Amino acid sequence: MSEKETKQASKPSRQEVSLVGGEQQVFPVLRHASLVKKNPDRWVTRPHTADTIIVYALDLGEGYILLEHKHLTTAAWTEEKLHQCAMDNLEKLPFSVKTQEVAGNHIHFISPSDGYAASRILLDSVIRKFDEKKQGDALGVAIPHQDVLVIADMVGDAGANLLARLTYDFASKGQVPICVLPFYWEDGELTPFIVVSHGTETAVQKKPPTS
């Protein structure tokens, strides 16, 4: 995957890119953990889950680039400063929620056109509000691609199966896919799960952490 990412149709020029004075232009973005396996020391990263990782973007208006360690060095920024600025900026971005009810499951879609929809999974206070209001058995979340966050108020295994199918379908259609597995959200902890078929029956299994 290229270091140059696209929010809209056109791509930004990466010449003269600098973090100096860019405190209001940095944001966290989620990617599949495989992004950094070939170049583990290239991008500035922060752990997220076994399947996903946080990287950082410098927003240039019509698009953004993923930040490398060299950008921090040039601007004399620490990783902690970058993370704090990015989270502060993310919290200020507005968004709306669209909700659909399917067989008693309430599926909430957060998909603003700012390029940071999936990043809202990092806003613990936002997810907690959905958890406090849930009517089902569990809360599920999914970041199939960068332009959507799915939050599901799930009823039993049928609800989890519904979220799993939605996640896979969305991931296959997104320009920048992130994770094909949905997660259970339990008191701030994200646990990926899979749906396993046994003949005509299905079962939900939590996926153990990858070593």
PDB file of C-alpha atoms in Angstrom:
ATOM      1  CA  MET A   1       0.000   0.000   0.000  1.00  0.00           C
ATOM      2  CA  SER A   2       1.290   3.445  -0.860  1.00  0.00           C
ATOM      3  CA  GLU A   3       2.128   6.004   1.797  1.00  0.00           C
ATOM      4  CA  LYS A   4      -0.065   8.431  -0.145  1.00  0.00           C
ATOM      5  CA  GLU A   5      -3.738   7.997   0.745  1.00  0.00           C
ATOM      6  CA  THR A   6      -6.790   9.547  -0.883  1.00  0.00           C
ATOM      7  CA  LYS A   7      -9.772  11.080   0.901  1.00  0.00           C
ATOM      8  CA  GLN A   8     -11.432  12.161  -2.329  1.00  0.00           C
ATOM      9  CA  ALA A   9     -10.778  11.683  -6.040  1.00  0.00           C
ATOM     10  CA  SER A  10      -7.644  13.801  -6.359  1.00  0.00           C
ATOM     11  CA  LYS A  11      -4.325  13.188  -4.613  1.00  0.00           C
ATOM     12  CA  PRO A  12      -2.170  15.744  -2.800  1.00  0.00           C
ATOM     13  CA  SER A  13       1.383  16.567  -3.756  1.00  0.00           C
ATOM     14  CA  ARG A  14       3.872  15.242  -1.197  1.00  0.00           C
ATOM     15  CA  GLN A  15       6.537  17.842  -1.956  1.00  0.00           C
ATOM     16  CA  GLU A  16       7.461  20.264   0.840  1.00  0.00           C
ATOM     17  CA  VAL A  17       5.329  18.310   3.328  1.00  0.00           C
ATOM     18  CA  SER A  18       6.111  19.408   6.885  1.00  0.00           C
ATOM     19  CA  LEU A  19       4.551  19.051  10.314  1.00  0.00           C
ATOM     20  CA  VAL A  20       5.792  22.486  11.393  1.00  0.00           C
ATOM     21  CA  GLY A  21       2.690  24.464  12.307  1.00  0.00           C
ATOM     22  CA  GLY A  22       0.507  21.467  11.490  1.00  0.00           C
ATOM     23  CA  GLU A  23      -0.979  20.818  14.931  1.00  0.00           C
ATOM     24  CA  GLN A  24      -4.516  21.296  13.553  1.00  0.00           C
ATOM     25  CA  GLN A  25      -3.962  19.071  10.503  1.00  0.00           C
ATOM     26  CA  VAL A  26      -3.041  15.684  11.992  1.00  0.00           C
ATOM     27  CA  PHE A  27      -5.483  12.847  12.563  1.00  0.00           C
ATOM     28  CA  PRO A  28      -5.303   9.172  13.580  1.00  0.00           C
ATOM     29  CA  VAL A  29      -6.292   6.594  10.980  1.00  0.00           C
ATOM     30  CA  LEU A  30      -6.737   2.833  11.237  1.00  0.00           C
ATOM     31  CA  ARG A  31      -5.120   0.286   8.970  1.00  0.00           C
ATOM     32  CA  HIS A  32      -4.767  -3.479   8.916  1.00  0.00           C
ATOM     33  CA  ALA A  33      -1.711  -4.527  10.894  1.00  0.00           C
ATOM     34  CA  SER A  34      -0.129  -6.037   7.780  1.00  0.00           C
ATOM     35  CA  LEU A  35       0.610  -2.493   6.537  1.00  0.00           C
ATOM     36  CA  VAL A  36       3.731  -2.204   8.655  1.00  0.00           C
ATOM     37  CA  LYS A  37       5.062  -5.753   8.460  1.00  0.00           C
ATOM     38  CA  LYS A  38       7.320  -5.088   5.476  1.00  0.00           C
ATOM     39  CA  ASN A  39       8.480  -1.692   6.732  1.00  0.00           C
ATOM     40  CA  PRO A  40       8.082  -1.815  10.522  1.00  0.00           C
ATOM     41  CA  ASP A  41      10.199   1.273  11.159  1.00  0.00           C
ATOM     42  CA  ARG A  42       8.839   3.516   8.431  1.00  0.00           C
ATOM     43  CA  TRP A  43       5.528   4.896   9.669  1.00  0.00           C
ATOM     44  CA  VAL A  44       4.672   6.320  13.071  1.00  0.00           C
ATOM     45  CA  THR A  45       2.357   3.716  14.605  1.00  0.00           C
ATOM     46  CA  ARG A  46       0.537   2.920  17.827  1.00  0.00           C
ATOM     47  CA  PRO A  47      -0.903  -0.468  18.850  1.00  0.00           C
ATOM     48  CA  HIS A  48      -4.636  -0.996  18.483  1.00  0.00           C
ATOM     49  CA  THR A  49      -5.694  -4.660  18.159  1.00  0.00           C
ATOM     50  CA  ALA A  50      -4.029  -7.822  16.890  1.00  0.00           C
ATOM     51  CA  ASP A  51      -5.609  -7.145  13.490  1.00  0.00           C
ATOM     52  CA  THR A  52      -5.441  -3.351  13.278  1.00  0.00           C
ATOM     53  CA  ILE A  53      -2.969  -0.582  13.942  1.00  0.00           C
ATOM     54  CA  ILE A  54      -3.094   3.190  14.360  1.00  0.00           C
ATOM     55  CA  VAL A  55      -1.094   5.331  11.946  1.00  0.00           C
ATOM     56  CA  TYR A  56      -1.243   9.104  11.539  1.00  0.00           C
ATOM     57  CA  ALA A  57      -2.210  11.379   8.685  1.00  0.00           C
ATOM     58  CA  LEU A  58      -1.294  14.924   7.782  1.00  0.00           C
ATOM     59  CA  ASP A  59      -4.421  16.353   6.201  1.00  0.00           C
ATOM     60  CA  LEU A  60      -3.757  18.432   3.093  1.00  0.00           C
ATOM     61  CA  GLY A  61      -7.351  19.277   2.267  1.00  0.00           C
ATOM     62  CA  GLU A  62      -8.205  17.109  -0.720  1.00  0.00           C
ATOM     63  CA  GLY A  63      -6.175  14.193   0.605  1.00  0.00           C
ATOM     64  CA  TYR A  64      -3.591  13.201   3.163  1.00  0.00           C
ATOM     65  CA  ILE A  65      -0.300  11.384   3.567  1.00  0.00           C
ATOM     66  CA  LEU A  66       0.647   8.880   6.233  1.00  0.00           C
ATOM     67  CA  LEU A  67       3.333  10.247   8.512  1.00  0.00           C
ATOM     68  CA  GLU A  68       6.776   8.693   8.777  1.00  0.00           C
ATOM     69  CA  HIS A  69       9.360   9.029  11.523  1.00  0.00           C
ATOM     70  CA  LYS A  70      11.336  11.433   9.341  1.00  0.00           C
ATOM     71  CA  HIS A  71       8.445  13.904   9.499  1.00  0.00           C
ATOM     72  CA  LEU A  72       8.560  13.877  13.295  1.00  0.00           C
ATOM     73  CA  THR A  73      12.316  14.322  13.318  1.00  0.00           C
ATOM     74  CA  THR A  74      12.210  17.309  10.975  1.00  0.00           C
ATOM     75  CA  ALA A  75       9.516  19.051  13.035  1.00  0.00           C
ATOM     76  CA  ALA A  76      11.043  18.045  16.404  1.00  0.00           C
ATOM     77  CA  TRP A  77       7.766  16.415  17.467  1.00  0.00           C
ATOM     78  CA  THR A  78       7.447  13.495  19.859  1.00  0.00           C
ATOM     79  CA  GLU A  79       5.139  10.576  19.126  1.00  0.00           C
ATOM     80  CA  GLU A  80       3.084  11.536  22.169  1.00  0.00           C
ATOM     81  CA  LYS A  81       2.579  15.088  20.878  1.00  0.00           C
ATOM     82  CA  LEU A  82       1.470  13.701  17.521  1.00  0.00           C
ATOM     83  CA  HIS A  83      -1.004  11.323  19.150  1.00  0.00           C
ATOM     84  CA  GLN A  84      -2.472  13.962  21.433  1.00  0.00           C
ATOM     85  CA  CYS A  85      -2.889  16.506  18.622  1.00  0.00           C
ATOM     86  CA  ALA A  86      -4.440  13.865  16.377  1.00  0.00           C
ATOM     87  CA  MET A  87      -6.951  12.749  19.021  1.00  0.00           C
ATOM     88  CA  ASP A  88      -7.869  16.335  19.915  1.00  0.00           C
ATOM     89  CA  ASN A  89      -8.559  17.102  16.252  1.00  0.00           C
ATOM     90  CA  LEU A  90     -10.588  13.917  15.796  1.00  0.00           C
ATOM     91  CA  GLU A  91     -12.809  14.752  18.762  1.00  0.00           C
ATOM     92  CA  LYS A  92     -13.670  18.123  17.189  1.00  0.00           C
ATOM     93  CA  LEU A  93     -14.917  16.659  13.912  1.00  0.00           C
ATOM     94  CA  PRO A  94     -18.724  16.530  13.672  1.00  0.00           C
ATOM     95  CA  PHE A  95     -20.595  13.447  12.524  1.00  0.00           C
ATOM     96  CA  SER A  96     -24.109  12.121  12.229  1.00  0.00           C
ATOM     97  CA  VAL A  97     -25.520   8.636  12.798  1.00  0.00           C
ATOM     98  CA  LYS A  98     -27.863   6.627  10.599  1.00  0.00           C
ATOM     99  CA  THR A  99     -29.642   3.690  12.210  1.00  0.00           C
ATOM    100  CA  GLN A 100     -31.388   0.661  10.750  1.00  0.00           C
ATOM    101  CA  GLU A 101     -33.293  -1.998  12.666  1.00  0.00           C
ATOM    102  CA  VAL A 102     -33.001  -5.550  11.375  1.00  0.00           C
ATOM    103  CA  ALA A 103     -34.793  -8.326  13.266  1.00  0.00           C
ATOM    104  CA  GLY A 104     -34.440  -6.497  16.566  1.00  0.00           C
ATOM    105  CA  ASN A 105     -30.808  -5.542  15.994  1.00  0.00           C
ATOM    106  CA  HIS A 106     -30.040  -1.830  15.811  1.00  0.00           C
ATOM    107  CA  ILE A 107     -27.213  -1.109  13.360  1.00  0.00           C
ATOM    108  CA  HIS A 108     -25.703   2.367  13.568  1.00  0.00           C
ATOM    109  CA  PHE A 109     -23.626   3.755  10.702  1.00  0.00           C
ATOM    110  CA  ILE A 110     -21.158   6.628  11.137  1.00  0.00           C
ATOM    111  CA  SER A 111     -19.901   7.656   7.705  1.00  0.00           C
ATOM    112  CA  PRO A 112     -19.021  11.352   7.365  1.00  0.00           C
ATOM    113  CA  SER A 113     -17.173  12.319   4.206  1.00  0.00           C
ATOM    114  CA  ASP A 114     -14.117  13.647   6.043  1.00  0.00           C
ATOM    115  CA  GLY A 115     -11.965  10.540   5.569  1.00  0.00           C
ATOM    116  CA  TYR A 116     -11.884   9.697   9.283  1.00  0.00           C
ATOM    117  CA  ALA A 117     -15.098   7.744   9.822  1.00  0.00           C
ATOM    118  CA  ALA A 118     -13.387   4.556  10.995  1.00  0.00           C
ATOM    119  CA  SER A 119     -11.136   6.588  13.282  1.00  0.00           C
ATOM    120  CA  ARG A 120     -14.129   7.288  15.542  1.00  0.00           C
ATOM    121  CA  ILE A 121     -13.654   3.793  16.958  1.00  0.00           C
ATOM    122  CA  LEU A 122     -10.865   5.426  18.988  1.00  0.00           C
ATOM    123  CA  LEU A 123     -13.317   7.791  20.701  1.00  0.00           C
ATOM    124  CA  ASP A 124     -14.111   5.763  23.797  1.00  0.00           C
ATOM    125  CA  SER A 125     -16.722   8.228  25.027  1.00  0.00           C
ATOM    126  CA  VAL A 126     -18.683   7.865  21.777  1.00  0.00           C
ATOM    127  CA  ILE A 127     -18.743   4.062  21.914  1.00  0.00           C
ATOM    128  CA  ARG A 128     -19.665   4.086  25.612  1.00  0.00           C
ATOM    129  CA  LYS A 129     -22.783   6.140  24.876  1.00  0.00           C
ATOM    130  CA  PHE A 130     -23.993   3.476  22.447  1.00  0.00           C
ATOM    131  CA  ASP A 131     -23.170   0.775  24.983  1.00  0.00           C
ATOM    132  CA  GLU A 132     -25.152   2.523  27.718  1.00  0.00           C
ATOM    133  CA  LYS A 133     -28.211   2.726  25.449  1.00  0.00           C
ATOM    134  CA  LYS A 134     -28.060  -0.771  23.979  1.00  0.00           C
ATOM    135  CA  GLN A 135     -31.129  -2.979  24.289  1.00  0.00           C
ATOM    136  CA  GLY A 136     -29.581  -6.225  23.065  1.00  0.00           C
ATOM    137  CA  ASP A 137     -27.090  -8.664  24.562  1.00  0.00           C
ATOM    138  CA  ALA A 138     -23.844  -7.163  23.322  1.00  0.00           C
ATOM    139  CA  LEU A 139     -22.325  -4.245  21.467  1.00  0.00           C
ATOM    140  CA  GLY A 140     -20.362  -4.920  18.311  1.00  0.00           C
ATOM    141  CA  VAL A 141     -18.223  -2.540  16.285  1.00  0.00           C
ATOM    142  CA  ALA A 142     -16.612  -2.838  12.877  1.00  0.00           C
ATOM    143  CA  ILE A 143     -14.205  -0.824  10.729  1.00  0.00           C
ATOM    144  CA  PRO A 144     -14.420  -2.601   7.354  1.00  0.00           C
ATOM    145  CA  HIS A 145     -12.926   0.394   5.530  1.00  0.00           C
ATOM    146  CA  GLN A 146     -11.793   3.922   6.331  1.00  0.00           C
ATOM    147  CA  ASP A 147     -15.067   5.613   5.407  1.00  0.00           C
ATOM    148  CA  VAL A 148     -17.426   3.876   7.829  1.00  0.00           C
ATOM    149  CA  LEU A 149     -17.719   2.848  11.454  1.00  0.00           C
ATOM    150  CA  VAL A 150     -20.476   0.328  12.175  1.00  0.00           C
ATOM    151  CA  ILE A 151     -21.824   0.014  15.716  1.00  0.00           C
ATOM    152  CA  ALA A 152     -24.280  -2.795  16.343  1.00  0.00           C
ATOM    153  CA  ASP A 153     -26.678  -3.299  19.245  1.00  0.00           C
ATOM    154  CA  MET A 154     -26.794  -7.073  18.823  1.00  0.00           C
ATOM    155  CA  VAL A 155     -29.341  -9.668  19.899  1.00  0.00           C
ATOM    156  CA  GLY A 156     -27.709 -13.069  20.384  1.00  0.00           C
ATOM    157  CA  ASP A 157     -25.643 -14.938  17.809  1.00  0.00           C
ATOM    158  CA  ALA A 158     -28.019 -13.837  15.055  1.00  0.00           C
ATOM    159  CA  GLY A 159     -27.019 -10.225  15.668  1.00  0.00           C
ATOM    160  CA  ALA A 160     -23.338 -11.099  15.647  1.00  0.00           C
ATOM    161  CA  ASN A 161     -23.815 -13.053  12.413  1.00  0.00           C
ATOM    162  CA  LEU A 162     -25.532 -10.030  10.860  1.00  0.00           C
ATOM    163  CA  LEU A 163     -22.643  -7.721  11.813  1.00  0.00           C
ATOM    164  CA  ALA A 164     -20.095 -10.229  10.490  1.00  0.00           C
ATOM    165  CA  ARG A 165     -21.821 -10.396   7.103  1.00  0.00           C
ATOM    166  CA  LEU A 166     -22.121  -6.607   6.915  1.00  0.00           C
ATOM    167  CA  THR A 167     -18.456  -6.170   7.779  1.00  0.00           C
ATOM    168  CA  TYR A 168     -17.261  -8.583   5.118  1.00  0.00           C
ATOM    169  CA  ASP A 169     -19.523  -7.014   2.496  1.00  0.00           C
ATOM    170  CA  PHE A 170     -18.409  -3.468   3.316  1.00  0.00           C
ATOM    171  CA  ALA A 171     -14.713  -4.425   3.409  1.00  0.00           C
ATOM    172  CA  SER A 172     -14.947  -5.916  -0.075  1.00  0.00           C
ATOM    173  CA  LYS A 173     -16.324  -2.643  -1.460  1.00  0.00           C
ATOM    174  CA  GLY A 174     -14.227  -0.021   0.322  1.00  0.00           C
ATOM    175  CA  GLN A 175     -11.371   1.841  -1.377  1.00  0.00           C
ATOM    176  CA  VAL A 176      -9.161   1.436   1.694  1.00  0.00           C
ATOM    177  CA  PRO A 177     -10.243  -1.780   3.490  1.00  0.00           C
ATOM    178  CA  ILE A 178      -9.135  -2.164   7.099  1.00  0.00           C
ATOM    179  CA  CYS A 179     -10.526  -5.261   8.787  1.00  0.00           C
ATOM    180  CA  VAL A 180     -12.951  -7.958   7.621  1.00  0.00           C
ATOM    181  CA  LEU A 181     -13.589  -9.116  11.200  1.00  0.00           C
ATOM    182  CA  PRO A 182     -16.008  -7.338  13.529  1.00  0.00           C
ATOM    183  CA  PHE A 183     -15.313  -6.859  17.234  1.00  0.00           C
ATOM    184  CA  TYR A 184     -17.160  -7.245  20.476  1.00  0.00           C
ATOM    185  CA  TRP A 185     -16.815  -4.038  22.525  1.00  0.00           C
ATOM    186  CA  GLU A 186     -16.719  -4.859  26.219  1.00  0.00           C
ATOM    187  CA  ASP A 187     -15.825  -2.084  28.661  1.00  0.00           C
ATOM    188  CA  GLY A 188     -13.292  -0.527  26.335  1.00  0.00           C
ATOM    189  CA  GLU A 189     -11.809  -3.806  25.111  1.00  0.00           C
ATOM    190  CA  LEU A 190     -12.093  -4.918  21.483  1.00  0.00           C
ATOM    191  CA  THR A 191     -12.242  -8.650  20.785  1.00  0.00           C
ATOM    192  CA  PRO A 192     -12.519  -9.823  17.166  1.00  0.00           C
ATOM    193  CA  PHE A 193     -14.912 -12.648  16.405  1.00  0.00           C
ATOM    194  CA  ILE A 194     -15.694 -14.991  13.550  1.00  0.00           C
ATOM    195  CA  VAL A 195     -18.826 -16.887  12.580  1.00  0.00           C
ATOM    196  CA  VAL A 196     -18.218 -20.595  11.981  1.00  0.00           C
ATOM    197  CA  SER A 197     -20.673 -22.747  10.037  1.00  0.00           C
ATOM    198  CA  HIS A 198     -21.415 -26.334  11.074  1.00  0.00           C
ATOM    199  CA  GLY A 199     -23.711 -27.695   8.428  1.00  0.00           C
ATOM    200  CA  THR A 200     -26.887 -25.656   8.661  1.00  0.00           C
ATOM    201  CA  GLU A 201     -25.927 -24.159  12.023  1.00  0.00           C
ATOM    202  CA  THR A 202     -23.582 -21.292  12.809  1.00  0.00           C
ATOM    203  CA  ALA A 203     -21.632 -20.418  15.936  1.00  0.00           C
ATOM    204  CA  VAL A 204     -19.830 -17.252  16.994  1.00  0.00           C
ATOM    205  CA  GLN A 205     -16.265 -17.674  18.187  1.00  0.00           C
ATOM    206  CA  LYS A 206     -14.053 -15.023  19.698  1.00  0.00           C
ATOM    207  CA  LYS A 207     -10.695 -14.925  17.989  1.00  0.00           C
ATOM    208  CA  PRO A 208      -7.685 -15.354  20.305  1.00  0.00           C
ATOM    209  CA  PRO A 209      -5.004 -12.628  20.187  1.00  0.00           C
ATOM    210  CA  THR A 210      -2.242 -13.109  17.633  1.00  0.00           C
ATOM    211  CA  SER A 211       1.151 -13.639  19.238  1.00  0.00           C
TER     212      SER A 211
END
